GROMACS .gro file of C-alpha atoms in nm:
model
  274
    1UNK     CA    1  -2.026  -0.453   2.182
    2UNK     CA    2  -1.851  -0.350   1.839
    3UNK     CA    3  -2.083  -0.066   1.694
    4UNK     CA    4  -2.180  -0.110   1.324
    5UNK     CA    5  -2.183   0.253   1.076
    6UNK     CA    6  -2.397   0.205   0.790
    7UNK     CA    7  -2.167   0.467   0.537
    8UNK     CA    8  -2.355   0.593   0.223
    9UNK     CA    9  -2.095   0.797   0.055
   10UNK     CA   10  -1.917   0.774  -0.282
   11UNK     CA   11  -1.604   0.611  -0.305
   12UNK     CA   12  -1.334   0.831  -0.466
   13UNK     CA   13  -1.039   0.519  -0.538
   14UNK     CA   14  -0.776   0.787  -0.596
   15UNK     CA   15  -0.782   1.125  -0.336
   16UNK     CA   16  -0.790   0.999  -0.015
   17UNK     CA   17  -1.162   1.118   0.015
   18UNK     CA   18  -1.542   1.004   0.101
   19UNK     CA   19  -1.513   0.663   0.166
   20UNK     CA   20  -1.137   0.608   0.175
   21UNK     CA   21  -1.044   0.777   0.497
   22UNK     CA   22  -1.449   0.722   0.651
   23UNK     CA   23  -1.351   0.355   0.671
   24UNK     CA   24  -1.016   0.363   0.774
   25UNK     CA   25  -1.112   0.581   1.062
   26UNK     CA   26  -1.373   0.422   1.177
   27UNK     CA   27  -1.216   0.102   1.147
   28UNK     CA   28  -0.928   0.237   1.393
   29UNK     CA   29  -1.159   0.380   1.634
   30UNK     CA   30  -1.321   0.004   1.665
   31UNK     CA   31  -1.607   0.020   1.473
   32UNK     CA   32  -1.755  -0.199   1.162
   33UNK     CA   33  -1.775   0.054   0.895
   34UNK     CA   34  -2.041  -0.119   0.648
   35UNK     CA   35  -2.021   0.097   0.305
   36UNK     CA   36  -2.313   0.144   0.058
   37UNK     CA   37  -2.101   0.330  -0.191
   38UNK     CA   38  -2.373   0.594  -0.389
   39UNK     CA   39  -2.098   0.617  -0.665
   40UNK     CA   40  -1.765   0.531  -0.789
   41UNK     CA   41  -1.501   0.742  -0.929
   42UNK     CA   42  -1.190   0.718  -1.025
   43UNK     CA   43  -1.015   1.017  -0.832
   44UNK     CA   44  -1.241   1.299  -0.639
   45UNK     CA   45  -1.366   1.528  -0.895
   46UNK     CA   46  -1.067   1.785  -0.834
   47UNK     CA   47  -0.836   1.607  -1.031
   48UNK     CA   48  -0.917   1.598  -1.398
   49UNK     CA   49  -1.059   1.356  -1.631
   50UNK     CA   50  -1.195   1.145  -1.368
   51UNK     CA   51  -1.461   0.864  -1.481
   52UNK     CA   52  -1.739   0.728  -1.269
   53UNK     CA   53  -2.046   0.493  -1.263
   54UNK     CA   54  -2.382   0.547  -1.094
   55UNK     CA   55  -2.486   0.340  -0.817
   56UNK     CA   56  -2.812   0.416  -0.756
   57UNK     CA   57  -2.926   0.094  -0.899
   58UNK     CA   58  -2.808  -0.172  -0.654
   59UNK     CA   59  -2.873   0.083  -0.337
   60UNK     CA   60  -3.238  -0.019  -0.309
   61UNK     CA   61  -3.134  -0.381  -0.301
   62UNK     CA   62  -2.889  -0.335  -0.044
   63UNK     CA   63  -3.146  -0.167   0.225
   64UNK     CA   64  -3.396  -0.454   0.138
   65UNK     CA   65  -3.155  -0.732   0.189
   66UNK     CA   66  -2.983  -0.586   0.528
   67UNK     CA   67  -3.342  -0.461   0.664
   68UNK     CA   68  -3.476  -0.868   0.578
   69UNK     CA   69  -3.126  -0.975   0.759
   70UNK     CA   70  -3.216  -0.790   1.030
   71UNK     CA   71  -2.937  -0.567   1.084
   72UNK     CA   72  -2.977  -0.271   1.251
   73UNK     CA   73  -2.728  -0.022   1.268
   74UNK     CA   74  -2.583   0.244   1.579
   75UNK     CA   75  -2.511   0.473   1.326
   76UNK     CA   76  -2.634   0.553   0.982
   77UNK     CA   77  -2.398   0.860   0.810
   78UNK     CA   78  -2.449   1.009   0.491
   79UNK     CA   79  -2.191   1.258   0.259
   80UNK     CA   80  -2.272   1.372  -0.095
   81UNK     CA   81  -2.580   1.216  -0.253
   82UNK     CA   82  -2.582   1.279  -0.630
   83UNK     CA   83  -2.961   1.271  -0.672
   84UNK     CA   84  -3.319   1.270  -0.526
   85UNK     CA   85  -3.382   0.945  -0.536
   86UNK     CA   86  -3.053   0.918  -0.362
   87UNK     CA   87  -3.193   1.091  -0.091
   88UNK     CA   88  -3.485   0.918  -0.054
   89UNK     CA   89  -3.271   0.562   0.006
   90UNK     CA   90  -3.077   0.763   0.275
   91UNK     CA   91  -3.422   0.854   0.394
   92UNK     CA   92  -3.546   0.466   0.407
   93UNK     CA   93  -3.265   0.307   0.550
   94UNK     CA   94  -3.227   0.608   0.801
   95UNK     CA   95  -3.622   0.482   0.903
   96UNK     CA   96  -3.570   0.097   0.857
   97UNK     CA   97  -3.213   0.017   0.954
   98UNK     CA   98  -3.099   0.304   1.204
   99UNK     CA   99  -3.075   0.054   1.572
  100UNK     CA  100  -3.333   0.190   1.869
  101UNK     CA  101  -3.137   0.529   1.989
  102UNK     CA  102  -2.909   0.483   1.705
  103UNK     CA  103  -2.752   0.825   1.542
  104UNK     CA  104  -2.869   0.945   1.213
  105UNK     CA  105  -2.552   1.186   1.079
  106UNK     CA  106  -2.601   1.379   0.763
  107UNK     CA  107  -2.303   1.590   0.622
  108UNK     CA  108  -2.475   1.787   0.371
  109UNK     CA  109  -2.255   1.824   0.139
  110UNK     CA  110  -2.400   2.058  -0.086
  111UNK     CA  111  -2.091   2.351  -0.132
  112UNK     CA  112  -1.808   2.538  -0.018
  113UNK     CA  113  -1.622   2.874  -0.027
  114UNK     CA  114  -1.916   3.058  -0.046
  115UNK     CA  115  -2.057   2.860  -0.369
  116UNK     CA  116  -2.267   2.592  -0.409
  117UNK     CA  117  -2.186   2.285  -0.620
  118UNK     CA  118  -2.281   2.264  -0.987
  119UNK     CA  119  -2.398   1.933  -0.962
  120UNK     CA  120  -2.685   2.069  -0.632
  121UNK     CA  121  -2.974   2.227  -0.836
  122UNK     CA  122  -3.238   2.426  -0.594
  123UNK     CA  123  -3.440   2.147  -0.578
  124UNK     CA  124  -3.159   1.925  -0.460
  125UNK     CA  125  -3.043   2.164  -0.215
  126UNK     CA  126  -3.472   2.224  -0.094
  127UNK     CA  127  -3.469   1.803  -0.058
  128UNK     CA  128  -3.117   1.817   0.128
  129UNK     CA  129  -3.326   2.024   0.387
  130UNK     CA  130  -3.566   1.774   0.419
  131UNK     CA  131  -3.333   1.483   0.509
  132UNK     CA  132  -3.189   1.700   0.729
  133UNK     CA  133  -3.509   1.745   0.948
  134UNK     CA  134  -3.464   1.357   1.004
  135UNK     CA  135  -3.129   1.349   1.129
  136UNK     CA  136  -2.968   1.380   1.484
  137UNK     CA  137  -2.643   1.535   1.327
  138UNK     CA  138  -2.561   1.713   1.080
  139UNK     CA  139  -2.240   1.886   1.012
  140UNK     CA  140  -2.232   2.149   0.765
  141UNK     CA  141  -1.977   2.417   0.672
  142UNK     CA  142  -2.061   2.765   0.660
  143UNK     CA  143  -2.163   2.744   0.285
  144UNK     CA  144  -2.403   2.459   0.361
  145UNK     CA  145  -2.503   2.580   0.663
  146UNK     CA  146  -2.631   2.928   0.479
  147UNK     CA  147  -2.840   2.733   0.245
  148UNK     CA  148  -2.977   2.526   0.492
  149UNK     CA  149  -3.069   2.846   0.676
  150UNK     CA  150  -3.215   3.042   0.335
  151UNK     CA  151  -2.869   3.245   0.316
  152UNK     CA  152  -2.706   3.351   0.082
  153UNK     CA  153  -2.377   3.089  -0.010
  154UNK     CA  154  -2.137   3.389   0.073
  155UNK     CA  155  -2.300   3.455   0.363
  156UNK     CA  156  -2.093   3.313   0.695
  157UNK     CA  157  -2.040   3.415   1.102
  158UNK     CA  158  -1.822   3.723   1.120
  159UNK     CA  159  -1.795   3.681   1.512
  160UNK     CA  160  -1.773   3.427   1.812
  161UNK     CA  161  -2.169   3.610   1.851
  162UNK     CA  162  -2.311   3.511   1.548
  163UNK     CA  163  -2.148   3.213   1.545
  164UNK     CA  164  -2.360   3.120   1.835
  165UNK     CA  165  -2.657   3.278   1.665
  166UNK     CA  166  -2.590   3.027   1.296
  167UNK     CA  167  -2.609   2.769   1.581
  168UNK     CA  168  -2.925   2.832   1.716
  169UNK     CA  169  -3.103   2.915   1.429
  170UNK     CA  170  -2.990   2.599   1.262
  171UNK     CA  171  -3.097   2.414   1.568
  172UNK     CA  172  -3.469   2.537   1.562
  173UNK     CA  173  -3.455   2.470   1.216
  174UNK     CA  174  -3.384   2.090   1.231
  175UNK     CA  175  -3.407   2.032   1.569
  176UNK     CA  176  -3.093   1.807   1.515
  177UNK     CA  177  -2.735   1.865   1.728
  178UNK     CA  178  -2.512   2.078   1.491
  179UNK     CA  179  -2.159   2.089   1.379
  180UNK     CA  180  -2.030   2.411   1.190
  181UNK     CA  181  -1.741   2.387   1.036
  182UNK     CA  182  -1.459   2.586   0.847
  183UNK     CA  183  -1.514   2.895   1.088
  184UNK     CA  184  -1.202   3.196   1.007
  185UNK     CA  185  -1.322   3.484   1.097
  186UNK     CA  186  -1.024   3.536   1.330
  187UNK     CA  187  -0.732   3.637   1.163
  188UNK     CA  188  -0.511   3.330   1.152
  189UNK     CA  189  -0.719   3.063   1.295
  190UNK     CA  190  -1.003   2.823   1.170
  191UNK     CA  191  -1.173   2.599   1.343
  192UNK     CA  192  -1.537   2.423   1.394
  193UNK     CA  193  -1.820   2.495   1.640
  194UNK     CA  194  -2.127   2.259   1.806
  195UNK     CA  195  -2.427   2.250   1.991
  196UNK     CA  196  -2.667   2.028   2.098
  197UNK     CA  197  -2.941   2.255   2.227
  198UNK     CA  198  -2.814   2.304   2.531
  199UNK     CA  199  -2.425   2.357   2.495
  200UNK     CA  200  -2.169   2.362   2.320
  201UNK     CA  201  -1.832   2.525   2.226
  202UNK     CA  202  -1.630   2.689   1.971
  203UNK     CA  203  -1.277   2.492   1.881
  204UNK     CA  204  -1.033   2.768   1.675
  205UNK     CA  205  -0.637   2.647   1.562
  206UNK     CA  206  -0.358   2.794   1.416
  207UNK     CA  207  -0.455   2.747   1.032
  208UNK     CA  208  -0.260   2.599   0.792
  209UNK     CA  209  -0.255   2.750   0.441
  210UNK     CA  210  -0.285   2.449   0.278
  211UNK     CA  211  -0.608   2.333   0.090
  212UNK     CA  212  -0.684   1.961   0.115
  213UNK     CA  213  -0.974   1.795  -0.048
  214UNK     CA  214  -1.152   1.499   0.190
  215UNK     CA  215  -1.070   1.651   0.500
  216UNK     CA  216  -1.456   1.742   0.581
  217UNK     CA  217  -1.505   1.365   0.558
  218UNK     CA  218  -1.196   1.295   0.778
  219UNK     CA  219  -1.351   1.552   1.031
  220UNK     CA  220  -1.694   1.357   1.029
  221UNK     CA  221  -1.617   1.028   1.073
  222UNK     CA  222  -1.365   1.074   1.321
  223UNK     CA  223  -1.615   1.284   1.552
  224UNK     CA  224  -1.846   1.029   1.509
  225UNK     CA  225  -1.601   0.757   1.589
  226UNK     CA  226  -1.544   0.896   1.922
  227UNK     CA  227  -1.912   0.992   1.987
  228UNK     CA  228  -1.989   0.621   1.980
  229UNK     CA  229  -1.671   0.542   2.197
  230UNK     CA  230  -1.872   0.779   2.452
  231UNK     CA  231  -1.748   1.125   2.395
  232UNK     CA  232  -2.007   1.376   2.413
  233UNK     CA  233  -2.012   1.640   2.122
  234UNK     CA  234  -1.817   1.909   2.262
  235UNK     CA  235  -1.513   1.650   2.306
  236UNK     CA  236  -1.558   1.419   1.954
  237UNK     CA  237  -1.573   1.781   1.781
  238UNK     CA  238  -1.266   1.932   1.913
  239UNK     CA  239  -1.050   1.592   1.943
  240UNK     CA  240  -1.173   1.588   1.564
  241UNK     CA  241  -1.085   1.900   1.492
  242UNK     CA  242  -0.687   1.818   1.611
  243UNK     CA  243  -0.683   1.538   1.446
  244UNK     CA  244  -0.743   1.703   1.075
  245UNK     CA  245  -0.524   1.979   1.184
  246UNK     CA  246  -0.255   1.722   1.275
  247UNK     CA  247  -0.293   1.522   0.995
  248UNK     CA  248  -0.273   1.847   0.782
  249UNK     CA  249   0.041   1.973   0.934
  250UNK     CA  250   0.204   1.646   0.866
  251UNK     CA  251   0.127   1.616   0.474
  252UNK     CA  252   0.268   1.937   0.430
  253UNK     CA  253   0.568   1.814   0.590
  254UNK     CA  254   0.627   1.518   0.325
  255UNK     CA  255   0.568   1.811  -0.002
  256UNK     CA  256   0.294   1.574  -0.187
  257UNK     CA  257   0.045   1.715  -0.430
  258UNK     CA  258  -0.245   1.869  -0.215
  259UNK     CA  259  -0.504   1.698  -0.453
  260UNK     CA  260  -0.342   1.381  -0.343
  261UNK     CA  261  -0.511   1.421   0.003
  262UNK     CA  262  -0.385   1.417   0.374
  263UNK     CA  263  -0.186   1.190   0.485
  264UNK     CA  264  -0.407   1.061   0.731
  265UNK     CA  265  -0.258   0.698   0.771
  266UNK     CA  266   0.031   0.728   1.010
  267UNK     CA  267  -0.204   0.899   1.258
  268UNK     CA  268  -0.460   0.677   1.263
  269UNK     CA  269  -0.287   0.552   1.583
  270UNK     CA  270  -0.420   0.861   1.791
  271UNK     CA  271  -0.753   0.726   1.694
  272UNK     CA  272  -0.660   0.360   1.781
  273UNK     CA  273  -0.537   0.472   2.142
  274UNK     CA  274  -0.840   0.673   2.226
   0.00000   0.00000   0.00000
């Protein structure tokens, strides 16, 4: 049976980020992607001058009318939330529409590079903990992953050893299965780690010294996509990891502006094939 993804992201039109590439990928791994869009903008707020309209208002209405519907979802999966009342909807239709051992992913998209986003006041980032401690996934990098853990932003795994010990911690913090991503602390190579309280693995590449914008979301939804085709996390994490690497290597190839996102589209066929 066709799994359904409930999707509450923003929708960037221009960018190829949040919910551009989350559907496409999804889509080409089999799956109904069903969007709730928390916000529209015109381009992902990297390029300039971008406009964009609130969508808090109709979210409510949404959960109501799918939870009186009756759908139920295998997944529900949740990027950047621009508000706390935006995390209390994810928090409701996480409870009312998430299927019977359904997967509750939360990509906690609160900074990067060591800094955490102007828009995430402290009490954002204290309620971003709290719908953590609901989910059965969450994916931070190794910004997030500090302030989830009462780091410092700058703070991040030096080592393969603490690597393993951000891992744990974060575990017995939110008792949820963690991904931790945009690991470099070997000269040369970045990659992603998971766990799921039991095992898990580190995945390292060659890097690329490229920066892309939208390729945490690419990462997400395409380990998801192959957790519900079966894969266990060690497998969806690395195959995802590849798959932004490949698509990374290939945009660089065609010279576009790096704000203009990865060019994820002629790849989506390693997904399809899976």
């Amino acid at each position: 049976m066709q799994k359904k993804i409930l999707a509450l992201h923003d929708l960037s039109g221009y960018g190829r980020s949040s919910l551009v590439p989350i559907i496409a990928v999804l889509s080409a791994a089999g799956h109904q992607c069903v969007p709730l869009p928390t916000a529209f903008f015109s381009t992902h707020t990297a390029i300039p001058d971008w406009v964009t309209s609130d969508l808090t208002g109709v979210m409510q209405g949404v959960i109501n009318q799918y939870d009186e519907l009756g759908l139920r979802f295998e997944s529900v999966y949740a990027g950047f939330l621009g508000s706390a009342e935006q995390i209390d909807l994810v928090q409701q239709a996480a409870k009312r529409l998430c299927a019977d051992n359904g997967l509750t992913l939360i990509d906690p998209v609160m900074g990067d590079n060591g800094e955490v986003y102007q828009t995430y006041t402290p009490e954002m980032c204290r309620r971003m903990r709290e719908l953590c401690e609901i989910a059965d996934i969450i994916t931070p990098n190794t910004t997030e992953a500090a302030i989830l853990l009462d780091r410092a932003p700058a703070d991040k795994p030096c080592s393969a050893e603490q690597t393993w010990e951000w891992l744990r911690a974060l575990h017995t913090r939110y008792g949820a299965q963690i991904v931790l991503t945009g690991l470099d602390y070997e000269k040369g190579q970045v990659g992603s780690a998971c766990f799921d309280g039991e095992q898990g693995m580190i995945s390292l590449h060659a890097r690329i010294n490229r920066y892309y914008p939208g390729t945490g979301d690419l990462f997400a939804a395409t380990m998801l996509g192959a957790l519900l085709n079966g894969s266990d996390l060690n497998r969806a994490s690395a195959f995802a990891g590849e798959f932004v690497k490949d698509c990374i290597a290939y945009t660089e190839t065609q010279g576009t502006d790096p704000m203009h996102g990865v060019q994820f589209e002629r790849l989506l066929g390693r997904i399809t094939s899976r």
